[in-house]
Amino acid sequence: MRLVFIGPPGVGKGTQAKRLQEITGSNVFSTGDILRDAMANGTPLGLEAKRFVESGELVPDEVVNGLIRETLAPLESGFILDGYPRTVAQGRFLESLLTELERPLDAVIEFVLDEETLVRRLSGRRTCSQCGAIFHIEASPSAKGDLCDKCGGSLTIRKDDEPETIRKRLIVYRDQTAPLVGFYKERGAHRAVSAEASPDQVFASLKETLGL
Ligand code: AMP
């Protein structure tokens, strides 16, 4: 399956993408994770992306488009794109890339949730500094407190999950990413899934939407 997941920060796209990967075998590509890895490793991509990511701004389209071309061109299997495209320009780039590769999208899933709940989810999020596992201080705390219960790494607040940056990211989503919903509705590929319920219930609606 070839899917795009769209939704504001904190909506749970990453969690749902990983769960879907387990049952479909489609690879998940999260541009946010790729950029954070590049930043942690100090690669040229990471150095270029750092100031945008840390301030909650979008990394320039050319940079992420290049990354996606490199990722998708050699790929034989299905994929789930988590956090890409994030602007209409990226949506157009992806459309022409997939036309060129003769591998069109099967669906675009928009995860929908109100802003108040998003802010609550993001401000409680903790990320393992070693393995990247995601916890939430209320909804899914680590069994080991401030340490990751999978690898023992210390849990941190992502710099861009701090309150000021959260607000900025939500504005960026509203202004730059939400217009993509109309773009995909026009193409008939758009499906909406409410992200309000528990991760298990959201996953059940996602599967139903995809006919799985
Ligand atoms: P995420 O983990 O998806 O919330 O992404 C974290 C940050 O990475 C975003 O706030 C942006 O700075 C950057 N980023 C991730 N994906 C993209 C994209 N498709 N276009 C531009 N910037 C991106």
PDB file of C-alpha atoms and ligand atoms in Angstrom:
ATOM      1  CA  MET A   1       0.000   0.000   0.000  1.00  0.00           C
ATOM      2  CA  ARG A   2       1.142   3.532  -0.706  1.00  0.00           C
ATOM      3  CA  LEU A   3      -0.219   6.007   1.793  1.00  0.00           C
ATOM      4  CA  VAL A   4       0.243   9.551   3.004  1.00  0.00           C
ATOM      5  CA  PHE A   5      -0.634  10.467   6.596  1.00  0.00           C
ATOM      6  CA  ILE A   6      -1.540  14.119   7.166  1.00  0.00           C
ATOM      7  CA  GLY A   7      -2.414  15.698  10.482  1.00  0.00           C
ATOM      8  CA  PRO A   8      -1.289  18.321  12.964  1.00  0.00           C
ATOM      9  CA  PRO A   9       1.635  17.699  15.306  1.00  0.00           C
ATOM     10  CA  GLY A  10       0.594  15.539  18.273  1.00  0.00           C
ATOM     11  CA  VAL A  11      -2.300  13.840  16.493  1.00  0.00           C
ATOM     12  CA  GLY A  12      -0.656  10.379  16.740  1.00  0.00           C
ATOM     13  CA  LYS A  13       0.255   9.836  13.062  1.00  0.00           C
ATOM     14  CA  GLY A  14       3.619   8.322  13.953  1.00  0.00           C
ATOM     15  CA  THR A  15       2.090   5.801  16.348  1.00  0.00           C
ATOM     16  CA  GLN A  16      -0.580   4.768  13.845  1.00  0.00           C
ATOM     17  CA  ALA A  17       1.976   4.528  11.026  1.00  0.00           C
ATOM     18  CA  LYS A  18       4.138   2.132  13.064  1.00  0.00           C
ATOM     19  CA  ARG A  19       1.140  -0.027  13.926  1.00  0.00           C
ATOM     20  CA  LEU A  20       0.061  -0.192  10.313  1.00  0.00           C
ATOM     21  CA  GLN A  21       3.580  -1.118   9.280  1.00  0.00           C
ATOM     22  CA  GLU A  22       3.364  -4.148  11.591  1.00  0.00           C
ATOM     23  CA  ILE A  23       0.358  -5.556   9.750  1.00  0.00           C
ATOM     24  CA  THR A  24       1.006  -4.452   6.153  1.00  0.00           C
ATOM     25  CA  GLY A  25       4.812  -4.598   5.985  1.00  0.00           C
ATOM     26  CA  SER A  26       4.826  -1.174   4.285  1.00  0.00           C
ATOM     27  CA  ASN A  27       7.854   0.914   5.282  1.00  0.00           C
ATOM     28  CA  VAL A  28       7.182   4.053   7.279  1.00  0.00           C
ATOM     29  CA  PHE A  29       9.137   7.153   6.321  1.00  0.00           C
ATOM     30  CA  SER A  30       8.892  10.022   8.759  1.00  0.00           C
ATOM     31  CA  THR A  31      10.663  13.113   7.477  1.00  0.00           C
ATOM     32  CA  GLY A  32      10.732  14.416  11.076  1.00  0.00           C
ATOM     33  CA  ASP A  33      12.588  11.267  12.257  1.00  0.00           C
ATOM     34  CA  ILE A  34      14.987  11.375   9.285  1.00  0.00           C
ATOM     35  CA  LEU A  35      15.782  15.035  10.014  1.00  0.00           C
ATOM     36  CA  ARG A  36      16.231  14.414  13.769  1.00  0.00           C
ATOM     37  CA  ASP A  37      18.613  11.499  13.045  1.00  0.00           C
ATOM     38  CA  ALA A  38      20.585  13.694  10.653  1.00  0.00           C
ATOM     39  CA  MET A  39      20.760  16.399  13.332  1.00  0.00           C
ATOM     40  CA  ALA A  40      21.910  13.916  15.982  1.00  0.00           C
ATOM     41  CA  ASN A  41      24.635  12.651  13.621  1.00  0.00           C
ATOM     42  CA  GLY A  42      25.699  16.159  12.591  1.00  0.00           C
ATOM     43  CA  THR A  43      25.400  15.408   8.852  1.00  0.00           C
ATOM     44  CA  PRO A  44      25.178  18.299   6.330  1.00  0.00           C
ATOM     45  CA  LEU A  45      21.407  17.666   6.101  1.00  0.00           C
ATOM     46  CA  GLY A  46      21.139  17.841   9.898  1.00  0.00           C
ATOM     47  CA  LEU A  47      23.124  21.065  10.084  1.00  0.00           C
ATOM     48  CA  GLU A  48      20.915  22.617   7.421  1.00  0.00           C
ATOM     49  CA  ALA A  49      17.674  21.485   9.090  1.00  0.00           C
ATOM     50  CA  LYS A  50      18.509  22.254  12.736  1.00  0.00           C
ATOM     51  CA  ARG A  51      17.437  25.890  13.019  1.00  0.00           C
ATOM     52  CA  PHE A  52      14.128  25.209  11.258  1.00  0.00           C
ATOM     53  CA  VAL A  53      13.248  22.100  13.272  1.00  0.00           C
ATOM     54  CA  GLU A  54      14.183  23.629  16.621  1.00  0.00           C
ATOM     55  CA  SER A  55      12.123  26.761  16.003  1.00  0.00           C
ATOM     56  CA  GLY A  56       9.067  24.860  14.730  1.00  0.00           C
ATOM     57  CA  GLU A  57       9.421  26.185  11.152  1.00  0.00           C
ATOM     58  CA  LEU A  58       9.292  23.980   8.089  1.00  0.00           C
ATOM     59  CA  VAL A  59      12.555  22.925   6.456  1.00  0.00           C
ATOM     60  CA  PRO A  60      12.667  24.322   2.879  1.00  0.00           C
ATOM     61  CA  ASP A  61      10.734  22.293   0.291  1.00  0.00           C
ATOM     62  CA  GLU A  62      13.813  21.599  -1.899  1.00  0.00           C
ATOM     63  CA  VAL A  63      15.583  19.912   1.029  1.00  0.00           C
ATOM     64  CA  VAL A  64      12.760  17.542   1.980  1.00  0.00           C
ATOM     65  CA  ASN A  65      11.755  16.917  -1.639  1.00  0.00           C
ATOM     66  CA  GLY A  66      15.321  15.786  -2.380  1.00  0.00           C
ATOM     67  CA  LEU A  67      15.203  13.508   0.630  1.00  0.00           C
ATOM     68  CA  ILE A  68      11.924  11.937  -0.489  1.00  0.00           C
ATOM     69  CA  ARG A  69      13.163  11.367  -4.031  1.00  0.00           C
ATOM     70  CA  GLU A  70      16.250   9.560  -2.685  1.00  0.00           C
ATOM     71  CA  THR A  71      14.043   7.478  -0.391  1.00  0.00           C
ATOM     72  CA  LEU A  72      11.232   6.512  -2.758  1.00  0.00           C
ATOM     73  CA  ALA A  73      13.000   6.132  -6.115  1.00  0.00           C
ATOM     74  CA  PRO A  74      14.809   2.868  -5.265  1.00  0.00           C
ATOM     75  CA  LEU A  75      11.931   1.445  -3.210  1.00  0.00           C
ATOM     76  CA  GLU A  76      10.121  -1.691  -4.425  1.00  0.00           C
ATOM     77  CA  SER A  77       7.621  -2.089  -1.576  1.00  0.00           C
ATOM     78  CA  GLY A  78       4.702  -0.051  -0.259  1.00  0.00           C
ATOM     79  CA  PHE A  79       5.216   2.946   1.992  1.00  0.00           C
ATOM     80  CA  ILE A  80       3.536   5.167   4.543  1.00  0.00           C
ATOM     81  CA  LEU A  81       4.678   8.787   4.513  1.00  0.00           C
ATOM     82  CA  ASP A  82       4.367  10.320   7.969  1.00  0.00           C
ATOM     83  CA  GLY A  83       4.816  14.101   7.973  1.00  0.00           C
ATOM     84  CA  TYR A  84       5.391  14.493   4.242  1.00  0.00           C
ATOM     85  CA  PRO A  85       4.088  16.286   2.207  1.00  0.00           C
ATOM     86  CA  ARG A  86       3.561  19.311   4.436  1.00  0.00           C
ATOM     87  CA  THR A  87       2.988  22.054   1.865  1.00  0.00           C
ATOM     88  CA  VAL A  88       1.018  22.114  -1.377  1.00  0.00           C
ATOM     89  CA  ALA A  89       4.346  22.519  -3.227  1.00  0.00           C
ATOM     90  CA  GLN A  90       5.565  19.254  -1.637  1.00  0.00           C
ATOM     91  CA  GLY A  91       2.233  17.626  -2.586  1.00  0.00           C
ATOM     92  CA  ARG A  92       2.755  18.599  -6.220  1.00  0.00           C
ATOM     93  CA  PHE A  93       6.348  17.368  -6.142  1.00  0.00           C
ATOM     94  CA  LEU A  94       5.241  14.007  -4.706  1.00  0.00           C
ATOM     95  CA  GLU A  95       2.501  13.701  -7.300  1.00  0.00           C
ATOM     96  CA  SER A  96       4.929  14.179 -10.187  1.00  0.00           C
ATOM     97  CA  LEU A  97       7.535  11.889  -8.599  1.00  0.00           C
ATOM     98  CA  LEU A  98       5.014   9.068  -8.146  1.00  0.00           C
ATOM     99  CA  THR A  99       3.665   9.567 -11.676  1.00  0.00           C
ATOM    100  CA  GLU A 100       7.224   9.279 -12.967  1.00  0.00           C
ATOM    101  CA  LEU A 101       7.759   6.115 -10.892  1.00  0.00           C
ATOM    102  CA  GLU A 102       4.338   4.772 -11.983  1.00  0.00           C
ATOM    103  CA  ARG A 103       3.379   4.181  -8.368  1.00  0.00           C
ATOM    104  CA  PRO A 104       0.369   6.366  -7.476  1.00  0.00           C
ATOM    105  CA  LEU A 105      -0.948   6.786  -3.941  1.00  0.00           C
ATOM    106  CA  ASP A 106      -3.723   4.480  -2.726  1.00  0.00           C
ATOM    107  CA  ALA A 107      -5.039   6.957  -0.152  1.00  0.00           C
ATOM    108  CA  VAL A 108      -4.290  10.039   1.894  1.00  0.00           C
ATOM    109  CA  ILE A 109      -5.407   9.769   5.500  1.00  0.00           C
ATOM    110  CA  GLU A 110      -6.100  12.960   7.408  1.00  0.00           C
ATOM    111  CA  PHE A 111      -6.089  12.505  11.208  1.00  0.00           C
ATOM    112  CA  VAL A 112      -8.411  15.059  12.790  1.00  0.00           C
ATOM    113  CA  LEU A 113      -8.244  16.417  16.353  1.00  0.00           C
ATOM    114  CA  ASP A 114      -9.050  19.728  18.104  1.00  0.00           C
ATOM    115  CA  GLU A 115      -6.221  22.082  19.111  1.00  0.00           C
ATOM    116  CA  GLU A 116      -6.732  21.944  22.864  1.00  0.00           C
ATOM    117  CA  THR A 117      -6.241  18.174  22.911  1.00  0.00           C
ATOM    118  CA  LEU A 118      -3.216  18.492  20.621  1.00  0.00           C
ATOM    119  CA  VAL A 119      -1.477  20.909  22.977  1.00  0.00           C
ATOM    120  CA  ARG A 120      -2.176  18.575  25.937  1.00  0.00           C
ATOM    121  CA  ARG A 121      -0.770  15.587  24.048  1.00  0.00           C
ATOM    122  CA  LEU A 122       2.348  17.394  22.855  1.00  0.00           C
ATOM    123  CA  SER A 123       3.242  18.952  26.173  1.00  0.00           C
ATOM    124  CA  GLY A 124       3.117  15.539  27.914  1.00  0.00           C
ATOM    125  CA  ARG A 125       5.147  13.764  25.250  1.00  0.00           C
ATOM    126  CA  ARG A 126       8.516  12.296  26.225  1.00  0.00           C
ATOM    127  CA  THR A 127      10.951  10.846  23.708  1.00  0.00           C
ATOM    128  CA  CYS A 128      13.745   8.348  24.440  1.00  0.00           C
ATOM    129  CA  SER A 129      17.099   9.981  23.721  1.00  0.00           C
ATOM    130  CA  GLN A 130      18.518   6.602  22.618  1.00  0.00           C
ATOM    131  CA  CYS A 131      15.908   4.590  20.704  1.00  0.00           C
ATOM    132  CA  GLY A 132      13.342   7.300  19.887  1.00  0.00           C
ATOM    133  CA  ALA A 133      10.437   5.459  21.586  1.00  0.00           C
ATOM    134  CA  ILE A 134       7.570   7.806  22.413  1.00  0.00           C
ATOM    135  CA  PHE A 135       5.779   7.980  25.785  1.00  0.00           C
ATOM    136  CA  HIS A 136       3.187  10.264  27.363  1.00  0.00           C
ATOM    137  CA  ILE A 137       3.282  11.215  31.018  1.00  0.00           C
ATOM    138  CA  GLU A 138      -0.478  10.548  31.401  1.00  0.00           C
ATOM    139  CA  ALA A 139      -1.644   8.378  28.531  1.00  0.00           C
ATOM    140  CA  SER A 140       1.292   5.962  28.133  1.00  0.00           C
ATOM    141  CA  PRO A 141       3.986   6.517  30.766  1.00  0.00           C
ATOM    142  CA  SER A 142       7.194   4.473  30.806  1.00  0.00           C
ATOM    143  CA  ALA A 143       7.184   1.697  33.415  1.00  0.00           C
ATOM    144  CA  LYS A 144      10.619   2.997  34.443  1.00  0.00           C
ATOM    145  CA  GLY A 145       9.693   6.624  35.175  1.00  0.00           C
ATOM    146  CA  ASP A 146      12.185   8.974  33.522  1.00  0.00           C
ATOM    147  CA  LEU A 147      13.940   6.098  31.762  1.00  0.00           C
ATOM    148  CA  CYS A 148      12.809   4.277  28.636  1.00  0.00           C
ATOM    149  CA  ASP A 149      11.276   0.891  29.519  1.00  0.00           C
ATOM    150  CA  LYS A 150      12.480  -0.537  26.181  1.00  0.00           C
ATOM    151  CA  CYS A 151      16.195   0.391  26.195  1.00  0.00           C
ATOM    152  CA  GLY A 152      16.887   2.222  29.489  1.00  0.00           C
ATOM    153  CA  GLY A 153      17.732   5.511  27.716  1.00  0.00           C
ATOM    154  CA  SER A 154      16.773   8.778  29.388  1.00  0.00           C
ATOM    155  CA  LEU A 155      13.465  10.358  28.397  1.00  0.00           C
ATOM    156  CA  THR A 156      13.602  13.921  27.149  1.00  0.00           C
ATOM    157  CA  ILE A 157      11.225  16.645  25.984  1.00  0.00           C
ATOM    158  CA  ARG A 158      11.890  17.314  22.322  1.00  0.00           C
ATOM    159  CA  LYS A 159      13.014  20.909  21.946  1.00  0.00           C
ATOM    160  CA  ASP A 160      10.152  21.494  19.553  1.00  0.00           C
ATOM    161  CA  ASP A 161       7.636  20.094  22.105  1.00  0.00           C
ATOM    162  CA  GLU A 162       8.220  23.092  24.407  1.00  0.00           C
ATOM    163  CA  PRO A 163       5.090  25.297  24.805  1.00  0.00           C
ATOM    164  CA  GLU A 164       6.224  28.257  22.692  1.00  0.00           C
ATOM    165  CA  THR A 165       7.308  26.020  19.818  1.00  0.00           C
ATOM    166  CA  ILE A 166       4.142  23.896  20.032  1.00  0.00           C
ATOM    167  CA  ARG A 167       2.052  27.009  19.396  1.00  0.00           C
ATOM    168  CA  LYS A 168       4.298  27.938  16.486  1.00  0.00           C
ATOM    169  CA  ARG A 169       4.016  24.442  14.938  1.00  0.00           C
ATOM    170  CA  LEU A 170       0.215  24.540  15.152  1.00  0.00           C
ATOM    171  CA  ILE A 171       0.149  27.898  13.345  1.00  0.00           C
ATOM    172  CA  VAL A 172       2.526  26.536  10.695  1.00  0.00           C
ATOM    173  CA  TYR A 173       0.209  23.514  10.284  1.00  0.00           C
ATOM    174  CA  ARG A 174      -2.871  25.686   9.878  1.00  0.00           C
ATOM    175  CA  ASP A 175      -1.206  28.037   7.395  1.00  0.00           C
ATOM    176  CA  GLN A 176       0.984  25.734   5.339  1.00  0.00           C
ATOM    177  CA  THR A 177      -0.147  22.121   5.713  1.00  0.00           C
ATOM    178  CA  ALA A 178      -3.949  22.283   6.098  1.00  0.00           C
ATOM    179  CA  PRO A 179      -4.354  23.550   2.470  1.00  0.00           C
ATOM    180  CA  LEU A 180      -3.115  20.106   1.365  1.00  0.00           C
ATOM    181  CA  VAL A 181      -6.424  18.640   2.528  1.00  0.00           C
ATOM    182  CA  GLY A 182      -8.235  20.530  -0.246  1.00  0.00           C
ATOM    183  CA  PHE A 183      -5.513  19.528  -2.700  1.00  0.00           C
ATOM    184  CA  TYR A 184      -6.102  15.813  -1.994  1.00  0.00           C
ATOM    185  CA  LYS A 185      -9.904  16.154  -1.782  1.00  0.00           C
ATOM    186  CA  GLU A 186      -9.846  17.477  -5.347  1.00  0.00           C
ATOM    187  CA  ARG A 187      -7.954  14.350  -6.370  1.00  0.00           C
ATOM    188  CA  GLY A 188     -10.415  12.015  -4.628  1.00  0.00           C
ATOM    189  CA  ALA A 189      -7.736  10.341  -2.516  1.00  0.00           C
ATOM    190  CA  HIS A 190      -8.616  11.950   0.827  1.00  0.00           C
ATOM    191  CA  ARG A 191     -10.090  10.015   3.807  1.00  0.00           C
ATOM    192  CA  ALA A 192     -10.609  11.507   7.286  1.00  0.00           C
ATOM    193  CA  VAL A 193     -10.082   9.551  10.524  1.00  0.00           C
ATOM    194  CA  SER A 194     -10.900  11.018  13.944  1.00  0.00           C
ATOM    195  CA  ALA A 195      -7.916  10.810  16.294  1.00  0.00           C
ATOM    196  CA  GLU A 196      -9.865  11.579  19.439  1.00  0.00           C
ATOM    197  CA  ALA A 197     -10.261   8.077  20.864  1.00  0.00           C
ATOM    198  CA  SER A 198      -7.579   5.750  22.286  1.00  0.00           C
ATOM    199  CA  PRO A 199      -4.740   4.570  19.985  1.00  0.00           C
ATOM    200  CA  ASP A 200      -6.464   1.136  19.716  1.00  0.00           C
ATOM    201  CA  GLN A 201      -9.779   2.667  18.661  1.00  0.00           C
ATOM    202  CA  VAL A 202      -8.119   5.050  16.197  1.00  0.00           C
ATOM    203  CA  PHE A 203      -6.252   2.087  14.723  1.00  0.00           C
ATOM    204  CA  ALA A 204      -9.532   0.181  14.342  1.00  0.00           C
ATOM    205  CA  SER A 205     -11.080   3.109  12.416  1.00  0.00           C
ATOM    206  CA  LEU A 206      -7.943   3.431  10.301  1.00  0.00           C
ATOM    207  CA  LYS A 207      -8.110  -0.236   9.298  1.00  0.00           C
ATOM    208  CA  GLU A 208     -11.803   0.052   8.538  1.00  0.00           C
ATOM    209  CA  THR A 209     -11.177   3.134   6.377  1.00  0.00           C
ATOM    210  CA  LEU A 210      -8.515   1.240   4.444  1.00  0.00           C
ATOM    211  CA  GLY A 211     -10.685  -1.881   4.120  1.00  0.00           C
ATOM    212  CA  LEU A 212      -8.237  -4.005   6.162  1.00  0.00           C
TER     213      LEU A 212
HETATM  214  P1  AMP B   1       7.529  15.984  12.966  1.00  0.00           P
HETATM  215  O1  AMP B   1       8.302  15.033  13.786  1.00  0.00           O
HETATM  216  O2  AMP B   1       6.860  15.360  11.781  1.00  0.00           O
HETATM  217  O3  AMP B   1       6.565  16.820  13.783  1.00  0.00           O
HETATM  218  O4  AMP B   1       8.585  17.011  12.328  1.00  0.00           O
HETATM  219  C1  AMP B   1       9.427  17.807  13.162  1.00  0.00           C
HETATM  220  C2  AMP B   1       9.976  18.985  12.373  1.00  0.00           C
HETATM  221  O5  AMP B   1      10.744  18.519  11.244  1.00  0.00           O
HETATM  222  C3  AMP B   1       8.941  19.920  11.757  1.00  0.00           C
HETATM  223  O6  AMP B   1       8.455  20.876  12.695  1.00  0.00           O
HETATM  224  C4  AMP B   1       9.754  20.573  10.642  1.00  0.00           C
HETATM  225  O7  AMP B   1      10.679  21.518  11.147  1.00  0.00           O
HETATM  226  C5  AMP B   1      10.573  19.374  10.122  1.00  0.00           C
HETATM  227  N1  AMP B   1       9.859  18.650   9.056  1.00  0.00           N
HETATM  228  C6  AMP B   1       9.410  17.356   9.100  1.00  0.00           C
HETATM  229  N2  AMP B   1       8.807  17.015   7.951  1.00  0.00           N
HETATM  230  C7  AMP B   1       8.869  18.106   7.153  1.00  0.00           C
HETATM  231  C8  AMP B   1       8.400  18.392   5.835  1.00  0.00           C
HETATM  232  N3  AMP B   1       7.740  17.490   5.110  1.00  0.00           N
HETATM  233  N4  AMP B   1       8.641  19.636   5.326  1.00  0.00           N
HETATM  234  C9  AMP B   1       9.311  20.564   6.044  1.00  0.00           C
HETATM  235  N5  AMP B   1       9.765  20.372   7.287  1.00  0.00           N
HETATM  236  C10 AMP B   1       9.547  19.151   7.845  1.00  0.00           C
END
